XYZ file of C-alpha atoms in Angstrom:
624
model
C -81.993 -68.804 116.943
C -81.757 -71.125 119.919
C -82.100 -69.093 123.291
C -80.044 -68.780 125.754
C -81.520 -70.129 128.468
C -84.072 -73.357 127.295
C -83.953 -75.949 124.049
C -85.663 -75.466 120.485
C -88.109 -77.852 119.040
C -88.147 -78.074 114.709
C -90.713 -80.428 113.082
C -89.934 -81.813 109.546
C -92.288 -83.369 107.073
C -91.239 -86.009 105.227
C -92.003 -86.895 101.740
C -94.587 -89.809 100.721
C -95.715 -91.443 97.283
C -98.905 -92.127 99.285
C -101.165 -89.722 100.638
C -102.275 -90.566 103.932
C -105.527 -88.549 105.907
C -104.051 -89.166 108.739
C -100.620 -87.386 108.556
C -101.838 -83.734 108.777
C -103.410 -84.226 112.166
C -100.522 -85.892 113.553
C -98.324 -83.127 112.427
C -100.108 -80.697 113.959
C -100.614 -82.246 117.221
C -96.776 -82.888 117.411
C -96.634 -79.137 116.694
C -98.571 -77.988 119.460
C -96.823 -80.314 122.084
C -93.237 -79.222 120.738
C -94.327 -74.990 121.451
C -95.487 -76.451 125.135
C -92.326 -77.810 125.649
C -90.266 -74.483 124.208
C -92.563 -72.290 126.359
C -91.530 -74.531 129.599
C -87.695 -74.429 129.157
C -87.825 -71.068 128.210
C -89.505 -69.833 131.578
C -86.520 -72.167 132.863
C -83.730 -70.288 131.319
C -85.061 -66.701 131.949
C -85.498 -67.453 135.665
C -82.673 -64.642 137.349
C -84.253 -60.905 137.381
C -84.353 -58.241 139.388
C -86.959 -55.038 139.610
C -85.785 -52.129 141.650
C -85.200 -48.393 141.209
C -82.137 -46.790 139.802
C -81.927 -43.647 141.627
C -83.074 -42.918 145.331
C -83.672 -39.809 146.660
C -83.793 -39.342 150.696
C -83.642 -35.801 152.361
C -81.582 -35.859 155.529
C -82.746 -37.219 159.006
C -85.812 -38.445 157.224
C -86.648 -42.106 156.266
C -87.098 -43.791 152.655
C -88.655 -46.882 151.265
C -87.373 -48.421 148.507
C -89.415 -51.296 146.689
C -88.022 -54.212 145.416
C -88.630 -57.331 143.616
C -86.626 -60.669 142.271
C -86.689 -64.329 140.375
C -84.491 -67.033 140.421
C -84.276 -70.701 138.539
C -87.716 -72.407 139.140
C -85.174 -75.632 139.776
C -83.963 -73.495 143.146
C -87.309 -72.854 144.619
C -87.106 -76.314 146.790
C -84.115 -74.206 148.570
C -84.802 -72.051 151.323
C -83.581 -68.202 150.979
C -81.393 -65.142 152.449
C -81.439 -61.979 151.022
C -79.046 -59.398 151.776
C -78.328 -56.147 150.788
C -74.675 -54.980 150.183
C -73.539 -50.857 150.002
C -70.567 -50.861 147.863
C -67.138 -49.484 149.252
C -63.949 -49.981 147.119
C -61.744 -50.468 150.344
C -63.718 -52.666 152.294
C -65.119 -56.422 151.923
C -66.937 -58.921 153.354
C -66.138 -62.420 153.394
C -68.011 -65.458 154.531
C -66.787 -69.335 154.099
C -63.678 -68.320 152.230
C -65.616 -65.973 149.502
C -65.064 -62.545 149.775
C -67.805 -59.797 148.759
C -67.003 -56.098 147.882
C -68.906 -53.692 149.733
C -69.999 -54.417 153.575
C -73.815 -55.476 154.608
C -76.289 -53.394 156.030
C -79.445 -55.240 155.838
C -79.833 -59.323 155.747
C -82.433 -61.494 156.443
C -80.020 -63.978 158.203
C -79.981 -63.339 161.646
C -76.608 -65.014 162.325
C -74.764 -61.803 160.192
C -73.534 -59.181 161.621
C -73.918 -55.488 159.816
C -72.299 -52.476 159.761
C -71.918 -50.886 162.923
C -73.468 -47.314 161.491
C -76.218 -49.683 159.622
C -77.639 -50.877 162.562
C -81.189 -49.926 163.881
C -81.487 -47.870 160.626
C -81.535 -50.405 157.728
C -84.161 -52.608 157.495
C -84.974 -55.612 155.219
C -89.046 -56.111 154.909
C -89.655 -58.496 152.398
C -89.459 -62.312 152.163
C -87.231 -63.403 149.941
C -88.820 -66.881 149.266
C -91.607 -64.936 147.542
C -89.384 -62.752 145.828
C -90.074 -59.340 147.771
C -86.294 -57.951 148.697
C -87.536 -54.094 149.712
C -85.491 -52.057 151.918
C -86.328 -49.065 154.430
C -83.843 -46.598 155.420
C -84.409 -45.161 158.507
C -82.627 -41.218 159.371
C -80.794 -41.092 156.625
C -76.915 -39.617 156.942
C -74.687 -38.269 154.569
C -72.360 -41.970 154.921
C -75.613 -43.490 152.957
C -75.173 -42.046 149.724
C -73.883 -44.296 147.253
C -74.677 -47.389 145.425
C -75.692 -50.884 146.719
C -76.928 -54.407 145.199
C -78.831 -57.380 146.288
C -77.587 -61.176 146.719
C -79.825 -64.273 147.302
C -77.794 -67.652 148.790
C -80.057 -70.327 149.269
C -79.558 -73.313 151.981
C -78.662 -76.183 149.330
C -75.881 -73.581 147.939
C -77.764 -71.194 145.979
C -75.994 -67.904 145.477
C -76.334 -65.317 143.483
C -75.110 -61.264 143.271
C -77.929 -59.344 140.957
C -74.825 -56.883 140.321
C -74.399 -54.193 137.487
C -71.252 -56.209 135.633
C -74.005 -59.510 135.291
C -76.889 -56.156 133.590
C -79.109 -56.172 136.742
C -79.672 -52.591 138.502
C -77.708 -51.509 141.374
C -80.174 -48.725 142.973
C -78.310 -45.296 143.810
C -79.008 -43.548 146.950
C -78.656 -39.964 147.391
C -79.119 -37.484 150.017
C -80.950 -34.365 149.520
C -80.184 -31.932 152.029
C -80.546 -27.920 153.533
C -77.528 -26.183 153.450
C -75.183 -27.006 156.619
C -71.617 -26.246 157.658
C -71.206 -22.593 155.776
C -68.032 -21.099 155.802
C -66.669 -18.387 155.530
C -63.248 -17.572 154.540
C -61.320 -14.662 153.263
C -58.053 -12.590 152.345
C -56.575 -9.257 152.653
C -54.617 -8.120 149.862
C -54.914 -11.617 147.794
C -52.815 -12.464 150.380
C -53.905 -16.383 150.913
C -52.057 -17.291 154.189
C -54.665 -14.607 156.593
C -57.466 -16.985 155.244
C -59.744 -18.241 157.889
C -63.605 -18.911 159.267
C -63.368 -18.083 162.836
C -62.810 -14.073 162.915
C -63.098 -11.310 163.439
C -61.354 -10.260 160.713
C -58.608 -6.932 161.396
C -57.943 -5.096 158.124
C -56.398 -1.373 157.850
C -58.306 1.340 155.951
C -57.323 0.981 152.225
C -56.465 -2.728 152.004
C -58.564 -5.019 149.460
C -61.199 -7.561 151.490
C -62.164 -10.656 149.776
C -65.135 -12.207 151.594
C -66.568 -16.139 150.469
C -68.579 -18.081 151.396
C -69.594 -21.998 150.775
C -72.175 -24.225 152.195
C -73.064 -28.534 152.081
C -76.051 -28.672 150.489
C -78.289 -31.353 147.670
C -79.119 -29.725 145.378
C -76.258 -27.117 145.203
C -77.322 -23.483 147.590
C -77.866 -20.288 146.859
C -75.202 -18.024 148.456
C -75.552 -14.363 149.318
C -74.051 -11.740 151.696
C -75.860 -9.328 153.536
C -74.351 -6.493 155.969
C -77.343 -5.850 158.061
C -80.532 -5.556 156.233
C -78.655 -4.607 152.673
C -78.073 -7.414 150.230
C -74.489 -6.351 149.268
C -73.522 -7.361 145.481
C -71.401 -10.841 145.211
C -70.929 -13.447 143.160
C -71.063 -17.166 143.561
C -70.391 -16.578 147.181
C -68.197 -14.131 146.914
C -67.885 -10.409 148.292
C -65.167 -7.756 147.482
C -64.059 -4.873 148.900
C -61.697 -3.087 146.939
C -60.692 0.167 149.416
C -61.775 -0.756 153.008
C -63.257 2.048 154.489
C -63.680 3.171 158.994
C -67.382 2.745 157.672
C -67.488 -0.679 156.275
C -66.562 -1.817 160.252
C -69.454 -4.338 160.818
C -71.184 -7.766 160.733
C -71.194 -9.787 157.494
C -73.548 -12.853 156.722
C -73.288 -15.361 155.013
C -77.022 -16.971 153.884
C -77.605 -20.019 151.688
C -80.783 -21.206 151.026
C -82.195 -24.444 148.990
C -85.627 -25.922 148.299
C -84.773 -27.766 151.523
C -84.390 -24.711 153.834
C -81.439 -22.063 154.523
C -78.494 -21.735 156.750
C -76.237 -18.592 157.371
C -72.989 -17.968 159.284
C -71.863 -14.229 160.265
C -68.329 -12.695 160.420
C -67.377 -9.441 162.230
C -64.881 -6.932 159.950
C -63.019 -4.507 161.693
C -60.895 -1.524 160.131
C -58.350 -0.352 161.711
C -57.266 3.405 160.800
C -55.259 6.611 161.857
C -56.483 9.610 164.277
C -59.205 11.408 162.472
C -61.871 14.265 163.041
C -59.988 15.919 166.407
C -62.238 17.543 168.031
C -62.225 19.989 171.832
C -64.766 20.208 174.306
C -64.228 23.016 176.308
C -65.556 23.566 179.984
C -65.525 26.623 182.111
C -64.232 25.882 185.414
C -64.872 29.298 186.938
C -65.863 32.666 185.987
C -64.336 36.216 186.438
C -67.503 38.730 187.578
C -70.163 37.337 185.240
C -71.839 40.737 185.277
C -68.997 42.553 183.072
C -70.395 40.150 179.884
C -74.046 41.274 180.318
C -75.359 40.983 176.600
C -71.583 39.684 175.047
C -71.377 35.659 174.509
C -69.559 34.389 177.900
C -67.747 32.372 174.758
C -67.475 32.453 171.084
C -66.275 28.437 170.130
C -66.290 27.699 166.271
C -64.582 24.370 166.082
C -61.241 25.050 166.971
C -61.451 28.627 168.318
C -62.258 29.711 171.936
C -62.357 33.250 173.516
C -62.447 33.470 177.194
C -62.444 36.104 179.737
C -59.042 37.304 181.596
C -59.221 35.539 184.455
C -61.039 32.221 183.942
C -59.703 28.807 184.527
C -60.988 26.259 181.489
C -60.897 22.692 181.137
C -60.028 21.442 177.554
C -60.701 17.606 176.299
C -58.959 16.502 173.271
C -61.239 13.860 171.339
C -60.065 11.886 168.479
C -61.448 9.140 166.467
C -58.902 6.083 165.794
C -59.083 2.405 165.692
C -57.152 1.422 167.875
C -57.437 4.103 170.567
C -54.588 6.679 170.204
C -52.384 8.220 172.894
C -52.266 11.819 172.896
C -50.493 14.840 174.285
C -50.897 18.711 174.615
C -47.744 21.605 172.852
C -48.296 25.034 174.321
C -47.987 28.012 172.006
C -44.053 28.111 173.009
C -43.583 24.497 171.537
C -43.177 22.705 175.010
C -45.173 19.623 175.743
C -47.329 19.867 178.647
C -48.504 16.333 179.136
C -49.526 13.234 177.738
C -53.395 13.304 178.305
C -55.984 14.095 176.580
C -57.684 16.781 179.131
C -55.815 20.264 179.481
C -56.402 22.424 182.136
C -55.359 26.245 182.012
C -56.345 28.151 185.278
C -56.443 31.838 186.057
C -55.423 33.299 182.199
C -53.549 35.629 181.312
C -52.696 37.615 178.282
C -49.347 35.456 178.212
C -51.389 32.110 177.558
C -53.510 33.549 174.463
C -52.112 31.164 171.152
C -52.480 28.075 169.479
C -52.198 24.638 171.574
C -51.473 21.485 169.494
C -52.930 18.362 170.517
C -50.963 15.688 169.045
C -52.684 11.734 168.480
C -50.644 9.061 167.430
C -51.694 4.999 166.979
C -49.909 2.071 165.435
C -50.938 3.214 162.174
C -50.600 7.157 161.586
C -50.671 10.354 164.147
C -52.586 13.991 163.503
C -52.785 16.696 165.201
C -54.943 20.012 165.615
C -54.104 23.258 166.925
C -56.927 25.242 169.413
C -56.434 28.624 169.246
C -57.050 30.755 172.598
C -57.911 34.101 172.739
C -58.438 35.762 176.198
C -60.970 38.752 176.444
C -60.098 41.410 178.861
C -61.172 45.202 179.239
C -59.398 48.449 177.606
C -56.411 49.402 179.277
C -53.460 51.394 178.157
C -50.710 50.678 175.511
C -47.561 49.725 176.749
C -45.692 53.275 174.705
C -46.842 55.859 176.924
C -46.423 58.214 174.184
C -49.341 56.604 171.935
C -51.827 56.565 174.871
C -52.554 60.242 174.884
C -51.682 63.232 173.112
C -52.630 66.369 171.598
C -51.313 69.555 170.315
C -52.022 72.444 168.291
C -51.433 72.642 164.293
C -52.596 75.715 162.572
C -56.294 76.161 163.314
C -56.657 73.026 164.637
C -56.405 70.899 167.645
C -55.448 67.431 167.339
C -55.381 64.741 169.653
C -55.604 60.899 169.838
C -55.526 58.048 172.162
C -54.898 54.477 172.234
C -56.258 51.356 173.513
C -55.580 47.546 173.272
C -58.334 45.099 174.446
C -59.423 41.711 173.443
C -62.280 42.028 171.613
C -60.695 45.086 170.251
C -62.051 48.500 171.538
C -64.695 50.474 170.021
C -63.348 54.478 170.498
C -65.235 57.076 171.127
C -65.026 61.117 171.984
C -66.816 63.373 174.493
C -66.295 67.115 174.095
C -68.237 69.364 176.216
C -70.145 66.724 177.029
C -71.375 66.005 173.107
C -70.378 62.176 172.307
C -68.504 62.079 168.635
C -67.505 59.068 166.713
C -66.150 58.150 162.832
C -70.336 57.610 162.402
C -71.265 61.115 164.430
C -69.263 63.688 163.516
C -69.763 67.401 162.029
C -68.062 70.154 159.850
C -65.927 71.053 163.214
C -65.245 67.688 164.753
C -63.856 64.790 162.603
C -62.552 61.228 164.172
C -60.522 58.545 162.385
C -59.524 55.381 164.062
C -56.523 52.693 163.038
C -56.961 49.038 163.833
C -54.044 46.783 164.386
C -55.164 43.403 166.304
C -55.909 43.962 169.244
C -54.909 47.879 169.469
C -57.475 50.749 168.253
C -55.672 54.722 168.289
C -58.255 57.230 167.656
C -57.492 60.676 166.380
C -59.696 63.759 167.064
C -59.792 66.930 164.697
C -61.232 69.707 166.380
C -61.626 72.888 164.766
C -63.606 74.595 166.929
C -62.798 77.916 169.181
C -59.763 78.105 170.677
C -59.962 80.729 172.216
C -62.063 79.062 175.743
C -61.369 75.791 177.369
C -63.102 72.573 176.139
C -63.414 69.033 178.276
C -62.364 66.640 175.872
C -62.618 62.995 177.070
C -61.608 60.027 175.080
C -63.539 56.296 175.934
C -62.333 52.708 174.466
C -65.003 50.231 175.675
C -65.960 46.589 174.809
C -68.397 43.873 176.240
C -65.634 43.574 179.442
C -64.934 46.799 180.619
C -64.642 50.676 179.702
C -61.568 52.911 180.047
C -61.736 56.701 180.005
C -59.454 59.623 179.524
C -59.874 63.203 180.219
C -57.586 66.179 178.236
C -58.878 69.323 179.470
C -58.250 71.550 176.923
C -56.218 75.120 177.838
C -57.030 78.194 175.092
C -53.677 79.066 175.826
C -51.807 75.308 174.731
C -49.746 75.466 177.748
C -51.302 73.061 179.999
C -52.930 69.418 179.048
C -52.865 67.077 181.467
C -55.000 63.436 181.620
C -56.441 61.674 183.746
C -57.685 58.122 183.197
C -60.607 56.156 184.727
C -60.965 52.425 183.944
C -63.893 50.551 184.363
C -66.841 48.858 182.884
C -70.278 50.987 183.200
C -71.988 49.377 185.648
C -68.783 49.963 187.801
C -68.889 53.882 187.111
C -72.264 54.362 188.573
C -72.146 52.232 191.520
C -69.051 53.989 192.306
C -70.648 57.382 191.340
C -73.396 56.765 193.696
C -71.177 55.586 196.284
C -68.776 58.823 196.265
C -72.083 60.786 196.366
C -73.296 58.455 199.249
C -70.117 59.059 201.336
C -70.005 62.673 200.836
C -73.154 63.249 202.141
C -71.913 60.817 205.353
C -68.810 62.880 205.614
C -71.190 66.484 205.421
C -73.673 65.439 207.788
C -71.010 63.992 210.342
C -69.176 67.188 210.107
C -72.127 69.474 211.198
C -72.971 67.018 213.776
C -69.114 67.486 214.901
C -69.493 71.026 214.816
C -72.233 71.468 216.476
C -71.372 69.317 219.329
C -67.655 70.956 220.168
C -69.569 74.222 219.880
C -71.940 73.017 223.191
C -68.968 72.313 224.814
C -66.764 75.021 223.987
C -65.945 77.568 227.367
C -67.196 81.011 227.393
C -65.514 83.441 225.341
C -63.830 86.562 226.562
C -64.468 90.203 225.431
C -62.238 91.648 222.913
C -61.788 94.459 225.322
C -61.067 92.078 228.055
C -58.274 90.032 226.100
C -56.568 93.331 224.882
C -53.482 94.425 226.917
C -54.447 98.249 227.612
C -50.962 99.756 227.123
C -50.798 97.896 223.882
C -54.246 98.704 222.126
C -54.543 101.136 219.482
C -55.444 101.089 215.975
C -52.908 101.443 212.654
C -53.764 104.064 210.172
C -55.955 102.298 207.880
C -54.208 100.680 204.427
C -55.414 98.988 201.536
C -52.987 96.155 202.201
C -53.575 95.682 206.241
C -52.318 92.973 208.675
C -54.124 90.794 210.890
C -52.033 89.703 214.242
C -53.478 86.524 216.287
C -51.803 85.327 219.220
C -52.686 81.565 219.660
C -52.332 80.221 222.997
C -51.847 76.250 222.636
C -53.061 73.699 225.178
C -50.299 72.154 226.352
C -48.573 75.547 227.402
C -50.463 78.205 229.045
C -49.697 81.650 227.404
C -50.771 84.853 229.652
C -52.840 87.790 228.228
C -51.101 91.054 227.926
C -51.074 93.291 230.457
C -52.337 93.240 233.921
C -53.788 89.573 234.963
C -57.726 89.999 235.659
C -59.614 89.384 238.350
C -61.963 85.425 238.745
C -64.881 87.491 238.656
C -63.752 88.989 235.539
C -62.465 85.729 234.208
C -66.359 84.522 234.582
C -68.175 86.610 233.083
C -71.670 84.605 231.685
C -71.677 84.359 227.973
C -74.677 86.187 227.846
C -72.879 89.083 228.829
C -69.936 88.638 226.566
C -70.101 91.571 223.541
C -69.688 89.614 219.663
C -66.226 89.906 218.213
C -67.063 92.663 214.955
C -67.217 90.467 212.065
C -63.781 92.032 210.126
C -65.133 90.460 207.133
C -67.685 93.652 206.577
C -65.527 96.194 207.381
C -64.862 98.502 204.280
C -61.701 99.770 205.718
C -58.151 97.429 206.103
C -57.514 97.880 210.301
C -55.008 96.449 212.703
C -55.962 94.421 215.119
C -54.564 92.401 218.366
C -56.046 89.362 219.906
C -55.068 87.401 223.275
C -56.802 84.192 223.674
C -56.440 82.195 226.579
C -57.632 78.335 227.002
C -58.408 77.698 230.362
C -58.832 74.909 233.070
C -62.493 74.094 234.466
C -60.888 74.982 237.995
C -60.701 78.139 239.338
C -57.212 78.121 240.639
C -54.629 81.387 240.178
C -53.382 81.132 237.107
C -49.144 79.803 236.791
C -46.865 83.109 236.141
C -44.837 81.900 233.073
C -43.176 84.279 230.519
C -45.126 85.705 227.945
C -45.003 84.216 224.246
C -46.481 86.015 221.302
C -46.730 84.675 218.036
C -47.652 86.399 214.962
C -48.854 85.581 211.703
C -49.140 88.040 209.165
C -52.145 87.367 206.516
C -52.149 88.914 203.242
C -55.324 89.373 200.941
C -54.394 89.147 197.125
């Protein structure tokens, strides 16, 4: 076979009668210059090669070398050599004296071309290509390097020559290795592809289906994952799905992918939107009705929705409810009236008439609830509104019934009192049995006495709670033909403050009347003599009765009534109160007498005394 490139050399013996010594050494010198020659023209044929790598790695921002050697036709080496190095791009050329080059040029060693604008200051050509070096050095290597690129050689006597893939040279391959960069992160609600999107945050309702992915740049390909905080949350290939969006799964969401290179993340807030939930009241007291009366009782009793307060009190109640978004609210008395749209409810000075359920009603774009707070206001035992249940008793064959009844909030706890002895439903005996009937907020006791009938009893009936006490007192008549009652409200403390009180001002009132007395009887005037004051013609005594009368006159101040009988002299008028006999006490006398009194009230002054006409008055004064 004749190669391609160089010429073949075949020696031929020819044949001879004569044998000649000579022949065989000429032959084989002829043979040995002919494989000279071949091994010449060969090396002459074979001259175009190229030695470079196929693949190049480079990591980003970072700088490569790549090696690179060459031959060309041993007839070309007089010429003088270029090198350049060409990236190939199917929609751009480069053309130079009418010839036109696929690809553009980023490194030459002919100063007088012009590279590729994002080539420059980063490719560089460091061999000489007249010894056949043609290595390259990229330097920060981008992401616009990868790709494949090939060497030419033109030569200044018109060498040129492309060592390109189509002729079976190597074209080296450059690619970029490289962390992961530019994640993003899109997603949909409901499969719903049109709400997809990287920037956030992302507004889903509670219930809707989340699809979460995520994709990064990276060489080699990234691992992706998605955490919520510190928890690695289960996806696949990037991706992340919520099924039922919960209020709960309301957070941050990242995105991490990670290489051999190094790791990037990116982070996306999720927020849930959903309808009023868990309602909730705070309550606060703004004043309080005489603390004292709840010595030892809870001043409240709140279980979640349920609040009793004290007649009397103002509160303060706040409506809380959780929503996304916020939700308007409003307050629905127990009537069914709307009070106001606002959370906070204030209800001041309460009254039996405000005890019920209030509705506090939140609404938001999505849903509405509500919860009811039911009141209760606390007040002390007071009286039914029928009369004819408060109190009552009567007599049934040999026994004596009676019962009373109380309403109060807490409702009463009833108790008896008979001669002083305290009975209840727990304390009772054989003669004295008490049964009570509850209905909310009103307690009627009954009492069965069997006792003696024949005396009178004091039979008092209490209903007291943690705010107050009231009593009621049924004296009790042997005969059945009086029974009245009297009541007495108040808590305990109240009845013996007031007890001590009434005790305290009756002793005022005692000692102020002997201090009265005993100053109007320093100043009183002398008294006259019984005999003195007695008309002569008139005195006399009546026969002596069991039923006997007692006549007074009284002689008032403002007129001046004369004694009977004949007017008496100053110096009897006088007389020193020494000297004046006691009046007989008619309180010891054992026998009934008449007798007749003239008393006079007189002037400091000595003057006559005024002649009117004479007035007696008489009062007649039975003993029973």
């Amino acid at each position: 076979m004749i190669p391609k490139y160089g010429r073949a050399w075949q020696g031929v013996v020819l044949p001879s009668k004569k044998k000649n010594l000579v022949s065989p050494l000429v032959t084989q010198i002829i043979l040995i210059l002919a494989f000279c020659c071949k091994g010449m023209l060969s090396q002459q044929g074979s001259s175009f090669t190229l030695t470079v790598a196929r693949y190049v790695t480079v990591q980003r921002n970072s700088c490569v070398h790549i090696g690179c050697q060459f031959t060309y036709q041993i007839h070309d080496r007089r010429e003088t050599l270029s090198a350049y190095w060409f990236k190939i791009h199917a929609e751009k050329k480069t053309c130079q004296n009418g010839k036109c080059i696929p690809g553009f040029l980023v490194a030459t060693t002919n100063g007088k071309r012009m590279v590729e604008e994002s080539a420059k200051n980063r490719f560089h050509f460091i061999g000489d290509p007249n010894q056949g070096n043609c290595s390259l050095i990229i330097m920060n290597a981008k992401a616009e390097d990868e790709g494949e690129y090939f060497l030419r050689i033109e030569g200044n006597r018109g060498l040129g020559y492309s060592y390109v893939d189509s002729s079976g040279y190597t074209q080296p391959s450059i690619s970029l290795k490289d962390q992961p960069r530019d994640v993003q992160i899109t997603w949909s609600i409901n499969d719903v592809s049109r709400q997809q999107g990287t920037t956030g945050p992302i507004l889903a309702q509670e219930g809707d289906a989340v699809k979460l992915m995520c994709a990064a740049e990276s060489n080699p390909d990234s691992f992706l994952n998605w955490k919520k905080g510190n928890n690695v949350l289960p996806a696949q290939g990037g991706i992340y799905m919520i099924s039922q969006i919960k209020p709960e799964d309301t957070g941050e969401y990242q995105c991490q992918a990670k290489n051999q290179f190094g790791s990037a993340g990116q982070t996306i807030l999720v927020t849930v939107q959903y309808s009023p939930r868990n309602v909730t009241f705070s309550i606060t007291r703004i004043s309080r009705r005489d603390p004292d009366l709840s010595q030892g009782f809870p001043p409240e009793v709140a279980h979640g929705n349920k609040l009793m307060a004290q007649e009397g009190e103002s509160l303060r109640i706040l409506c809380q409810v959780d929503s996304n978004p916020s939700a308007s609210t409003h307050w629905i008395n127990p009537s069914g009236k709307t009070l106001k749209h606002d959370s906070l409810l204030e209800l001041t000075e309460l009254t039996v008439e405000d005890e019920g359920g209030y509705v506090c009603h939140a609404e938001n774009i999505i849903n509405s609830a509500q919860k009811t707070f039911q009141l209760y206001v606390a007040y002390a035992p007071k009286l039914t509104e029928n009369p004819q249940r408060n109190a009552t008793c009567w007599h049934q064959d040999n026994s004596f019934f009676c019962h009373c009844s109380f309403m109060a909030q807490p409702p009463p706890q009833v108790q008896w009192q008979v001669d002083g002895e305290t009975i209840t439903e727990k304390k009772s005996n054989k003669n004295q049995k008490v049964t009570s009937l509850i209905q909310k907020n009103v307690v009627t006791s009954t009492l069965n006495w069997t006792g003696n009938l024949e005396v009178e009893h004091n039979i008092v009936c209490l209903g007291h709670n943690s705010f107050g006490t009231y009593r009621m007192q049924l004296p009790f008549s042997a005969l059945g033909a009086s029974i009245t009652t009297e009541s007495y409200t108040g808590s305990p403390a109240t009845v013996l403050i007031s007890g001590l009180c009434g005790a305290l001002l009756g002793v005022g009132f005692f000692m102020l009347g002997l201090c009265l007395l005993k100053f109007y009887r320093r100043k009183s005037p002398p008294k006259a003599s019984c005999e003195e004051m007695v008309d002569p013609t008139n005195s006399g005594y009546l026969k002596p009765s069991n039923n006997s009368l007692i006549y007074s006159n009284i002689l008032p101040i403002g007129q001046r009534t004369p004694h009977v009988g004949q007017p008496k002299t100053p110096r009897q008028k006088n007389v020193k109160q020494e000297q004046i006999p006691k009046v007989p006490d008619l309180t010891r006398n054992t026998v009934d007498e008449v007798h007749y009194a003239a008393l006079e009230f007189k002037n400091s002054n000595l003057s006559p005394p005024i002649a009117e006409e004479e007035t007696v008055e008489y009062s007649a004064v039975r003993r029973k």
